Amino acid sequence: MNIELPDYVKTALTKLARNGYEAYIVGGSVRDGILGKSAHDWDICTNALPGEVLSCFKGLKVVETGVKHGTVTVFIGRSPVEITTFRVEGEYSDNRHPDKVEFVGSLKADLSRRDFTINAMAYSPQSGFVDYFGGREDLLAGIIRCVGDARQRFQEDALRILRALRFASVFNFSIARETSAAIFSEKERLKTIPAERIMAEMKMLLCGTGAHTVLREHSGVIFVIIPRLRSLRERGIWERTLKSISAAPADIQIRLAILLSHISDCKNPGRAAAEALRTLRYDNETIKTVSKLVSYRDCGINPDRICIKRWLNKAGEDILRKLIALKRAVMHGGSGEDIDRAERILDEILREGLCFRLEQLSVNGDDLIKSGVSEGPAVGHILNSLLDMVINEDIENHRVKLLEKAMELYKSKYK
Ligand code: ATP
Ligand code: MG
C-alpha cells in the first residue's frame, strides 16, 4: 500500500533525500493516509538539523517560528510544509511542556515520543511504512493505544488524555484497556492544562461520530473538566443528554447547548451555560449562541407562519435553525412532525421574503417624519407597532397602507 502524496510534499521529501538526509511524512498524515482520508496538514520529519533544512530549501520562503523545537515551515509554491528534526523530549515538570527538546539521529526515538501508536508511524515513497509500535494494526482494529507506558505518557503530558478521547470520538475507535485505565488514574492532571487547549480538543470530541460512547465510558474525565455536569448523572439525565448529543448534527454550538442545558436548575440556564463556557475560554460568538439556545430550548415553536416569523424576529435565522435541530435531537424518536413543519414554514418565509424585521418594513423612520410624525420616541414606537401588525398579518407590508396606519396611530396615541 502507498500513500498518495501531493506534489509539494514529494518535492520536499526528494529535496531532503537528494541532500543525503532521511525524510518521512509522519504522524497524522500517515494515519489519515492509511485510512484513505486526505490529511489536512503534512508533517515531515528528518534527521537534518534545522540549519541544514534551511540550506536545503535556500531560495524558498521559510518561516522559522519553531526552530528552537526543530520545526521549520517551508513554502513550496503556496503550500506550507512543516519539517521537524527528529527529536525527543526532556523532562516534563508541568504536565505539558517538555523542559527541553533534544535532537536525535534516530527515527525510532522520534516516533517513540509520540502519543498513540496510530500517530507514531512514518512513511516515505522510498522506504515505505515505518511502524515500530503496531500502529497500523491498531488503526485497522480501531484502537487508541499509548506508545509505551500509558500512565507515564499521561503524566508527561495530560493533554494526551483528551487527545485520546478526541481521536476515539472522531474515528469512532475504542481505547485500549491499559490506556483507558491510565486515563482514569491520571485524569485529575487535566486541571493543569490551559483552558484553550481543552476547548480545542473538546470541540472535536463533542462533534465526533463516537461522542456518545466516549462520553459515556469516560464520564468521570469529562466531569473533571466541567464539574457541574456531574449533577446530571446524579439527577438521572446524563445518559439522555448523551443520546441527544449524538442525535444532533455535528455542530459544536448545538452539541454544547445540549451538554450544558441542565448544569444548573437556576432560573437562568442560559447564564449558567455561558459561565461554564467562559471558564473554558470559548469565543464570545459561541458563548452568545449557546446561551441563547439553552434559554430558548424549552420554548415552543408552533408550526404556523406567525409564530415562526416571531421567532425569526427574536432569534434570527441562524439560531432558529440550530434551535430546530436541537429540539429534533432531544425528542428521542418522538414524532418530529411539528418540528419538520416548522422548518418547512421557515424555508417558505425566507423564500417568499416575508417581513419579520424592521429593516424589511416598507417604511422607515424618515418616511414617518416626512409624513408629519415628530422626531423622537414616537417614531420607533410606531415602526415597532407596524412591524407587529405586519408579522401578525393584520396589514400588508405595503408602503401606502403602512403610512396611512402610521398616521392613524400617531394621531390617536402621540398627538
Ligand atoms: P490532526 O488531524 O488533529 O492534525 P494530528 O495527529 O496530526 O491530528 P497534531 O496535533 O497535528 O495531531 O500533531 C501531529 C503529531 O504530533 C501527532 O500525530 C503525534 O504524532 C504528535 N503529537 C501531537 N501532540 C502530541 C502530544 N501531546 N504528545 C505526543 N505526541 C504528540
Ligand atoms: Mg496534524
Tab-separated table of C-alpha atoms and ligand atoms in Angstrom:
chain	number	residue	atom	x	y	z
A	1	MET	CA	0.000	0.000	0.000
A	2	ASN	CA	1.145	3.518	-0.794
A	3	ILE	CA	0.030	6.907	0.386
A	4	GLU	CA	-0.823	9.349	-2.342
A	5	LEU	CA	1.265	12.427	-1.606
A	6	PRO	CA	0.649	15.885	-3.050
A	7	ASP	CA	3.428	17.077	-5.360
A	8	TYR	CA	4.721	19.736	-2.997
A	9	VAL	CA	5.210	17.111	-0.251
A	10	LYS	CA	7.026	14.828	-2.694
A	11	THR	CA	9.216	17.778	-3.681
A	12	ALA	CA	10.142	18.428	-0.052
A	13	LEU	CA	10.948	14.764	0.634
A	14	THR	CA	13.011	14.446	-2.537
A	15	LYS	CA	14.949	17.611	-1.819
A	16	LEU	CA	15.963	16.360	1.623
A	17	ALA	CA	16.810	12.885	0.292
A	18	ARG	CA	18.972	14.327	-2.524
A	19	ASN	CA	20.934	16.221	0.086
A	20	GLY	CA	21.618	12.949	1.847
A	21	TYR	CA	19.067	13.187	4.659
A	22	GLU	CA	16.360	10.811	5.793
A	23	ALA	CA	12.896	12.304	5.404
A	24	TYR	CA	9.419	10.910	6.049
A	25	ILE	CA	5.900	12.099	6.420
A	26	VAL	CA	4.839	11.377	9.950
A	27	GLY	CA	2.025	11.423	12.489
A	28	GLY	CA	-1.485	12.410	11.479
A	29	SER	CA	-0.757	12.433	7.763
A	30	VAL	CA	0.351	8.777	7.770
A	31	ARG	CA	-2.631	7.798	9.909
A	32	ASP	CA	-5.084	9.617	7.655
A	33	GLY	CA	-3.330	8.268	4.549
A	34	ILE	CA	-3.839	4.666	5.689
A	35	LEU	CA	-7.473	5.452	6.469
A	36	GLY	CA	-7.817	6.787	2.936
A	37	LYS	CA	-8.672	10.270	4.192
A	38	SER	CA	-6.888	13.269	2.838
A	39	ALA	CA	-4.720	14.767	5.552
A	40	HIS	CA	-5.266	18.440	6.270
A	41	ASP	CA	-1.617	19.013	7.014
A	42	TRP	CA	1.508	17.132	6.060
A	43	ASP	CA	4.274	16.942	8.624
A	44	ILE	CA	7.721	15.845	7.608
A	45	CYS	CA	10.385	14.587	9.983
A	46	THR	CA	14.052	14.358	9.114
A	47	ASN	CA	17.493	13.768	10.579
A	48	ALA	CA	18.632	17.087	9.072
A	49	LEU	CA	19.174	19.762	11.729
A	50	PRO	CA	17.091	22.935	11.360
A	51	GLY	CA	20.038	24.840	9.870
A	52	GLU	CA	20.577	22.028	7.378
A	53	VAL	CA	16.895	22.081	6.450
A	54	LEU	CA	17.202	25.802	5.803
A	55	SER	CA	20.158	25.273	3.465
A	56	CYS	CA	18.289	22.553	1.555
A	57	PHE	CA	15.469	24.990	0.816
A	58	LYS	CA	17.506	28.113	0.131
A	59	GLY	CA	15.635	30.498	-2.109
A	60	LEU	CA	12.204	29.382	-0.905
A	61	LYS	CA	10.075	31.182	1.637
A	62	VAL	CA	10.658	29.709	5.087
A	63	VAL	CA	9.244	30.551	8.469
A	64	GLU	CA	11.500	29.765	11.372
A	65	THR	CA	8.891	30.006	14.126
A	66	GLY	CA	9.554	26.626	15.702
A	67	VAL	CA	13.300	26.432	15.130
A	68	LYS	CA	14.057	26.050	18.833
A	69	HIS	CA	11.912	22.915	18.812
A	70	GLY	CA	13.314	21.827	15.482
A	71	THR	CA	10.487	22.934	13.208
A	72	VAL	CA	10.931	24.925	10.035
A	73	THR	CA	7.979	25.741	7.799
A	74	VAL	CA	8.884	25.724	4.137
A	75	PHE	CA	6.605	27.110	1.436
A	76	ILE	CA	6.709	25.100	-1.728
A	77	GLY	CA	4.735	27.229	-4.095
A	78	ARG	CA	1.997	28.432	-1.798
A	79	SER	CA	1.821	25.282	0.276
A	80	PRO	CA	3.395	25.244	3.712
A	81	VAL	CA	5.095	22.053	4.931
A	82	GLU	CA	6.356	21.678	8.465
A	83	ILE	CA	9.715	19.976	8.586
A	84	THR	CA	10.844	18.890	12.047
A	85	THR	CA	14.176	17.428	13.056
A	86	PHE	CA	13.972	14.020	14.789
A	87	ARG	CA	13.760	14.868	18.461
A	88	VAL	CA	12.993	13.510	21.873
A	89	GLU	CA	11.579	15.467	24.735
A	90	GLY	CA	13.231	16.051	28.076
A	91	GLU	CA	11.568	16.045	31.499
A	92	TYR	CA	8.044	17.408	31.843
A	93	SER	CA	7.816	19.398	35.052
A	94	ASP	CA	4.424	20.975	34.274
A	95	ASN	CA	2.372	18.071	32.884
A	96	ARG	CA	2.518	19.608	29.476
A	97	HIS	CA	5.665	21.292	28.168
A	98	PRO	CA	8.883	19.377	27.979
A	99	ASP	CA	11.615	21.311	29.750
A	100	LYS	CA	13.774	20.937	26.664
A	101	VAL	CA	13.866	19.038	23.413
A	102	GLU	CA	16.871	17.200	22.174
A	103	PHE	CA	17.604	16.466	18.541
A	104	VAL	CA	18.371	12.841	17.853
A	105	GLY	CA	19.600	10.915	14.870
A	106	SER	CA	17.066	8.112	15.011
A	107	LEU	CA	13.578	7.990	13.604
A	108	LYS	CA	12.651	5.322	16.153
A	109	ALA	CA	13.459	7.653	19.046
A	110	ASP	CA	11.344	10.381	17.447
A	111	LEU	CA	8.409	8.041	16.904
A	112	SER	CA	8.608	6.739	20.466
A	113	ARG	CA	7.868	10.198	21.957
A	114	ARG	CA	4.610	10.427	20.026
A	115	ASP	CA	1.330	9.933	21.838
A	116	PHE	CA	-0.533	6.992	20.277
A	117	THR	CA	0.535	4.085	18.127
A	118	ILE	CA	-1.728	5.280	15.310
A	119	ASN	CA	0.123	8.625	15.362
A	120	ALA	CA	3.588	7.102	15.592
A	121	MET	CA	4.155	5.884	12.045
A	122	ALA	CA	6.298	7.332	9.302
A	123	TYR	CA	6.197	6.857	5.553
A	124	SER	CA	8.212	7.774	2.531
A	125	PRO	CA	7.776	6.638	-1.051
A	126	GLN	CA	11.336	5.227	-0.965
A	127	SER	CA	11.212	3.376	2.381
A	128	GLY	CA	7.500	2.619	2.653
A	129	PHE	CA	5.935	2.466	6.121
A	130	VAL	CA	7.935	2.592	9.316
A	131	ASP	CA	5.826	1.247	12.160
A	132	TYR	CA	7.673	0.162	15.320
A	133	PHE	CA	4.692	0.134	17.672
A	134	GLY	CA	1.960	-1.725	15.836
A	135	GLY	CA	0.206	1.459	14.779
A	136	ARG	CA	-1.161	0.045	11.583
A	137	GLU	CA	-2.667	-2.935	13.327
A	138	ASP	CA	-4.287	-0.687	15.944
A	139	LEU	CA	-5.540	1.636	13.253
A	140	LEU	CA	-7.171	-1.169	11.315
A	141	ALA	CA	-8.645	-2.622	14.515
A	142	GLY	CA	-9.849	0.820	15.628
A	143	ILE	CA	-7.843	1.113	18.824
A	144	ILE	CA	-6.266	4.109	20.533
A	145	ARG	CA	-3.227	2.919	22.475
A	146	CYS	CA	-0.398	4.893	24.040
A	147	VAL	CA	3.118	4.398	22.785
A	148	GLY	CA	4.951	2.968	25.806
A	149	ASP	CA	3.713	3.116	29.379
A	150	ALA	CA	0.331	4.829	29.299
A	151	ARG	CA	0.446	6.253	32.837
A	152	GLN	CA	3.845	7.725	32.277
A	153	ARG	CA	2.788	9.232	28.960
A	154	PHE	CA	-0.210	10.945	30.599
A	155	GLN	CA	1.960	12.067	33.493
A	156	GLU	CA	4.326	13.708	30.991
A	157	ASP	CA	1.519	15.498	29.194
A	158	ALA	CA	-2.028	15.399	30.474
A	159	LEU	CA	-3.422	16.871	27.276
A	160	ARG	CA	-2.879	13.422	25.791
A	161	ILE	CA	-5.819	12.242	27.924
A	162	LEU	CA	-8.160	14.447	25.974
A	163	ARG	CA	-6.409	13.708	22.702
A	164	ALA	CA	-7.129	10.029	23.315
A	165	LEU	CA	-10.824	10.741	23.861
A	166	ARG	CA	-10.874	13.060	20.863
A	167	PHE	CA	-9.368	10.504	18.473
A	168	ALA	CA	-11.664	7.796	19.851
A	169	SER	CA	-14.662	10.022	19.186
A	170	VAL	CA	-13.619	11.338	15.779
A	171	PHE	CA	-12.712	7.902	14.420
A	172	ASN	CA	-15.283	6.028	16.496
A	173	PHE	CA	-12.456	3.889	17.924
A	174	SER	CA	-12.192	2.186	21.253
A	175	ILE	CA	-9.477	2.890	23.777
A	176	ALA	CA	-7.127	0.069	24.741
A	177	ARG	CA	-7.774	-1.255	28.233
A	178	GLU	CA	-4.481	-0.161	29.803
A	179	THR	CA	-4.668	3.226	28.108
A	180	SER	CA	-8.195	3.725	29.410
A	181	ALA	CA	-7.187	2.670	32.933
A	182	ALA	CA	-4.337	5.187	32.835
A	183	ILE	CA	-6.714	7.888	31.624
A	184	PHE	CA	-8.797	7.353	34.756
A	185	SER	CA	-5.879	7.209	37.119
A	186	GLU	CA	-4.306	10.408	35.736
A	187	LYS	CA	-7.452	12.389	34.919
A	188	GLU	CA	-7.045	14.967	37.700
A	189	ARG	CA	-3.961	16.248	35.889
A	190	LEU	CA	-6.258	17.762	33.287
A	191	LYS	CA	-6.795	20.586	35.772
A	192	THR	CA	-3.304	21.808	34.928
A	193	ILE	CA	-3.979	22.101	31.190
A	194	PRO	CA	-4.749	25.567	29.774
A	195	ALA	CA	-8.432	26.037	29.018
A	196	GLU	CA	-7.760	26.925	25.368
A	197	ARG	CA	-6.190	23.536	24.729
A	198	ILE	CA	-9.028	21.740	26.470
A	199	MET	CA	-11.564	23.681	24.474
A	200	ALA	CA	-9.963	22.820	21.143
A	201	GLU	CA	-9.969	19.105	21.968
A	202	MET	CA	-13.495	19.211	23.409
A	203	LYS	CA	-14.757	20.739	20.187
A	204	MET	CA	-13.527	17.796	18.152
A	205	LEU	CA	-14.542	15.282	20.806
A	206	LEU	CA	-18.126	16.540	21.007
A	207	CYS	CA	-18.560	16.597	17.240
A	208	GLY	CA	-17.089	13.152	16.607
A	209	THR	CA	-19.214	10.238	15.467
A	210	GLY	CA	-18.278	8.267	18.564
A	211	ALA	CA	-19.030	11.099	21.006
A	212	HIS	CA	-21.793	9.199	22.778
A	213	THR	CA	-19.702	6.147	23.617
A	214	VAL	CA	-16.613	8.113	24.543
A	215	LEU	CA	-18.518	10.475	26.824
A	216	ARG	CA	-20.442	7.630	28.436
A	217	GLU	CA	-17.403	5.474	29.056
A	218	HIS	CA	-15.273	8.378	30.273
A	219	SER	CA	-17.843	10.488	32.088
A	220	GLY	CA	-15.519	10.850	35.076
A	221	VAL	CA	-12.932	12.520	32.843
A	222	ILE	CA	-15.439	14.991	31.435
A	223	PHE	CA	-16.564	15.820	34.987
A	224	VAL	CA	-13.005	16.904	35.804
A	225	ILE	CA	-13.236	19.453	33.003
A	226	ILE	CA	-16.808	20.610	33.661
A	227	PRO	CA	-17.557	19.642	37.267
A	228	ARG	CA	-21.158	20.854	37.107
A	229	LEU	CA	-22.008	18.073	34.662
A	230	ARG	CA	-21.674	15.593	37.488
A	231	SER	CA	-25.091	16.665	38.783
A	232	LEU	CA	-26.691	15.412	35.558
A	233	ARG	CA	-25.702	11.894	36.424
A	234	GLU	CA	-26.960	12.331	39.979
A	235	ARG	CA	-30.288	13.559	38.605
A	236	GLY	CA	-30.507	10.660	36.139
A	237	ILE	CA	-30.379	12.787	32.983
A	238	TRP	CA	-26.780	12.192	31.900
A	239	GLU	CA	-27.486	9.239	29.629
A	240	ARG	CA	-30.371	11.045	27.953
A	241	THR	CA	-28.172	14.097	27.408
A	242	LEU	CA	-25.517	11.971	25.719
A	243	LYS	CA	-28.097	10.356	23.459
A	244	SER	CA	-29.362	13.763	22.420
A	245	ILE	CA	-25.819	14.907	21.664
A	246	SER	CA	-25.255	12.013	19.308
A	247	ALA	CA	-28.649	12.583	17.658
A	248	ALA	CA	-27.761	16.224	16.949
A	249	PRO	CA	-25.895	17.438	13.860
A	250	ALA	CA	-22.122	17.723	14.327
A	251	ASP	CA	-22.397	21.409	15.138
A	252	ILE	CA	-20.404	22.443	18.186
A	253	GLN	CA	-22.861	25.115	19.288
A	254	ILE	CA	-25.845	22.784	19.195
A	255	ARG	CA	-23.945	19.998	20.939
A	256	LEU	CA	-22.621	22.328	23.639
A	257	ALA	CA	-26.130	23.653	24.203
A	258	ILE	CA	-27.400	20.128	24.769
A	259	LEU	CA	-24.467	19.272	27.038
A	260	LEU	CA	-24.900	22.403	29.142
A	261	SER	CA	-28.695	22.721	29.193
A	262	HIS	CA	-29.142	21.305	32.656
A	263	ILE	CA	-25.963	22.131	34.524
A	264	SER	CA	-27.935	24.254	36.910
A	265	ASP	CA	-31.556	24.267	37.928
A	266	CYS	CA	-31.477	28.013	38.422
A	267	LYS	CA	-33.959	30.255	36.644
A	268	ASN	CA	-31.436	31.293	34.027
A	269	PRO	CA	-29.891	28.183	32.472
A	270	GLY	CA	-28.529	30.281	29.600
A	271	ARG	CA	-26.392	32.240	32.010
A	272	ALA	CA	-25.099	29.086	33.718
A	273	ALA	CA	-24.087	27.687	30.325
A	274	ALA	CA	-22.370	30.951	29.421
A	275	GLU	CA	-20.415	30.884	32.687
A	276	ALA	CA	-19.215	27.344	32.030
A	277	LEU	CA	-18.100	28.296	28.525
A	278	ARG	CA	-16.371	31.432	29.735
A	279	THR	CA	-14.341	29.338	32.159
A	280	LEU	CA	-13.300	27.190	29.225
A	281	ARG	CA	-12.363	30.346	27.266
A	282	TYR	CA	-14.795	29.793	24.442
A	283	ASP	CA	-15.125	32.688	21.998
A	284	ASN	CA	-17.885	35.263	22.512
A	285	GLU	CA	-19.818	34.184	19.458
A	286	THR	CA	-20.086	30.593	20.726
A	287	ILE	CA	-20.953	31.739	24.241
A	288	LYS	CA	-23.694	34.014	22.951
A	289	THR	CA	-25.246	31.451	20.627
A	290	VAL	CA	-25.061	28.542	23.067
A	291	SER	CA	-26.545	30.548	25.898
A	292	LYS	CA	-29.425	31.636	23.672
A	293	LEU	CA	-30.057	28.063	22.545
A	294	VAL	CA	-30.106	26.930	26.167
A	295	SER	CA	-32.509	29.724	27.156
A	296	TYR	CA	-34.850	29.013	24.245
A	297	ARG	CA	-34.651	25.262	24.428
A	298	ASP	CA	-37.936	24.735	26.237
A	299	CYS	CA	-39.928	27.373	24.359
A	300	GLY	CA	-42.475	26.078	21.859
A	301	ILE	CA	-42.040	26.517	18.122
A	302	ASN	CA	-45.523	26.232	16.667
A	303	PRO	CA	-45.658	25.271	13.027
A	304	ASP	CA	-47.514	28.382	11.914
A	305	ARG	CA	-46.283	31.354	9.944
A	306	ILE	CA	-46.885	33.992	12.547
A	307	CYS	CA	-45.101	32.066	15.266
A	308	ILE	CA	-42.125	31.360	13.006
A	309	LYS	CA	-41.909	34.984	11.946
A	310	ARG	CA	-41.891	35.969	15.618
A	311	TRP	CA	-39.064	33.516	16.214
A	312	LEU	CA	-37.141	34.873	13.240
A	313	ASN	CA	-37.568	38.349	14.621
A	314	LYS	CA	-36.397	37.361	18.072
A	315	ALA	CA	-33.613	34.886	17.297
A	316	GLY	CA	-32.615	35.299	13.637
A	317	GLU	CA	-32.413	32.554	11.028
A	318	ASP	CA	-29.159	31.019	12.181
A	319	ILE	CA	-30.146	30.469	15.783
A	320	LEU	CA	-33.663	29.385	14.861
A	321	ARG	CA	-32.300	26.679	12.550
A	322	LYS	CA	-29.977	25.488	15.295
A	323	LEU	CA	-32.820	25.539	17.796
A	324	ILE	CA	-34.943	23.421	15.477
A	325	ALA	CA	-32.074	20.919	15.101
A	326	LEU	CA	-31.607	20.881	18.874
A	327	LYS	CA	-35.280	20.241	19.531
A	328	ARG	CA	-35.298	17.434	16.986
A	329	ALA	CA	-32.280	15.860	18.697
A	330	VAL	CA	-33.730	15.991	22.208
A	331	MET	CA	-37.031	14.404	21.148
A	332	HIS	CA	-35.553	10.891	21.069
A	333	GLY	CA	-37.632	9.239	18.458
A	334	GLY	CA	-40.740	11.205	19.390
A	335	SER	CA	-42.750	12.378	16.415
A	336	GLY	CA	-40.919	15.236	14.781
A	337	GLU	CA	-43.813	16.198	12.538
A	338	ASP	CA	-44.394	19.599	14.081
A	339	ILE	CA	-40.754	20.492	14.052
A	340	ASP	CA	-40.443	19.374	10.408
A	341	ARG	CA	-43.427	21.515	9.522
A	342	ALA	CA	-41.963	24.450	11.406
A	343	GLU	CA	-38.786	24.111	9.368
A	344	ARG	CA	-40.692	23.959	6.094
A	345	ILE	CA	-42.585	27.111	7.054
A	346	LEU	CA	-39.297	28.787	7.923
A	347	ASP	CA	-37.952	27.971	4.444
A	348	GLU	CA	-41.156	29.289	2.903
A	349	ILE	CA	-40.999	32.581	4.804
A	350	LEU	CA	-37.428	33.159	3.697
A	351	ARG	CA	-38.106	32.108	0.127
A	352	GLU	CA	-41.035	34.489	-0.127
A	353	GLY	CA	-39.057	37.272	1.526
A	354	LEU	CA	-41.774	37.903	4.116
A	355	CYS	CA	-41.133	40.692	6.553
A	356	PHE	CA	-40.103	39.901	10.131
A	357	ARG	CA	-37.509	42.624	10.820
A	358	LEU	CA	-37.739	46.409	10.972
A	359	GLU	CA	-35.317	46.737	8.061
A	360	GLN	CA	-37.696	44.767	5.868
A	361	LEU	CA	-40.616	47.060	6.568
A	362	SER	CA	-41.641	49.102	3.516
A	363	VAL	CA	-41.412	52.317	5.527
A	364	ASN	CA	-38.660	53.693	7.721
A	365	GLY	CA	-38.275	56.446	10.298
A	366	ASP	CA	-37.524	59.121	7.704
A	367	ASP	CA	-40.722	58.272	5.867
A	368	LEU	CA	-42.705	58.725	9.058
A	369	ILE	CA	-41.042	62.047	9.843
A	370	LYS	CA	-41.652	63.292	6.304
A	371	SER	CA	-45.290	62.389	6.753
A	372	GLY	CA	-45.532	64.531	9.851
A	373	VAL	CA	-44.567	62.335	12.817
A	374	SER	CA	-42.412	64.441	15.118
A	375	GLU	CA	-38.876	63.196	15.697
A	376	GLY	CA	-38.428	61.309	18.954
A	377	PRO	CA	-39.541	58.082	20.594
A	378	ALA	CA	-42.879	58.062	18.771
A	379	VAL	CA	-41.073	57.122	15.528
A	380	GLY	CA	-39.628	53.921	16.984
A	381	HIS	CA	-42.842	53.016	18.788
A	382	ILE	CA	-44.905	53.398	15.652
A	383	LEU	CA	-42.434	51.429	13.498
A	384	ASN	CA	-42.490	48.604	16.022
A	385	SER	CA	-46.280	48.592	16.130
A	386	LEU	CA	-46.360	48.451	12.316
A	387	LEU	CA	-43.893	45.567	12.283
A	388	ASP	CA	-46.015	43.790	14.838
A	389	MET	CA	-49.095	44.160	12.660
A	390	VAL	CA	-47.211	43.023	9.542
A	391	ILE	CA	-45.869	39.937	11.314
A	392	ASN	CA	-49.381	39.216	12.577
A	393	GLU	CA	-50.658	39.620	9.018
A	394	ASP	CA	-53.125	42.284	10.148
A	395	ILE	CA	-51.781	44.603	7.473
A	396	GLU	CA	-49.751	44.139	4.281
A	397	ASN	CA	-46.142	45.284	4.087
A	398	HIS	CA	-47.218	47.951	1.668
A	399	ARG	CA	-45.835	51.478	1.828
A	400	VAL	CA	-49.038	53.464	1.320
A	401	LYS	CA	-51.037	51.276	3.669
A	402	LEU	CA	-48.330	51.412	6.325
A	403	LEU	CA	-48.050	55.212	6.124
A	404	GLU	CA	-51.803	55.515	6.459
A	405	LYS	CA	-51.754	53.246	9.501
A	406	ALA	CA	-48.777	55.132	10.930
A	407	MET	CA	-50.627	58.442	10.800
A	408	GLU	CA	-53.672	56.866	12.345
A	409	LEU	CA	-51.559	55.565	15.235
A	410	TYR	CA	-49.763	58.864	15.586
A	411	LYS	CA	-52.958	60.856	15.781
A	412	SER	CA	-54.622	58.512	18.252
A	413	LYS	CA	-51.689	57.995	20.606
A	414	TYR	CA	-48.989	60.581	20.257
A	415	LYS	CA	-50.577	63.846	19.293
B	1	ATP	P1	-4.914	16.308	13.473
B	1	ATP	O1	-5.614	15.550	12.446
B	1	ATP	O2	-5.791	16.860	14.528
B	1	ATP	O3	-3.927	17.328	12.962
B	1	ATP	P2	-2.546	15.001	14.335
B	1	ATP	O4	-2.295	13.613	14.797
B	1	ATP	O5	-1.852	15.436	13.093
B	1	ATP	O6	-4.082	15.187	14.230
B	1	ATP	P3	-1.230	17.172	15.594
B	1	ATP	O7	-1.619	17.896	16.845
B	1	ATP	O8	-1.206	17.893	14.315
B	1	ATP	O9	-2.184	15.919	15.529
B	1	ATP	O10	0.182	16.528	15.889
B	1	ATP	C1	0.987	15.902	14.911
B	1	ATP	C2	1.657	14.686	15.501
B	1	ATP	O11	2.491	15.076	16.591
B	1	ATP	C3	0.721	13.637	16.078
B	1	ATP	O12	0.250	12.754	15.082
B	1	ATP	C4	1.583	12.960	17.094
B	1	ATP	O13	2.472	12.048	16.469
B	1	ATP	C5	2.411	14.098	17.630
B	1	ATP	N1	1.796	14.749	18.803
B	1	ATP	C6	0.961	15.799	18.813
B	1	ATP	N2	0.621	16.148	20.055
B	1	ATP	C7	1.259	15.295	20.854
B	1	ATP	C8	1.334	15.143	22.263
B	1	ATP	N3	0.635	15.924	23.075
B	1	ATP	N4	2.115	14.143	22.749
B	1	ATP	C9	2.812	13.340	21.928
B	1	ATP	N5	2.787	13.418	20.604
B	1	ATP	C10	2.016	14.401	20.058
B	2	MG	MG	-1.892	17.428	12.323
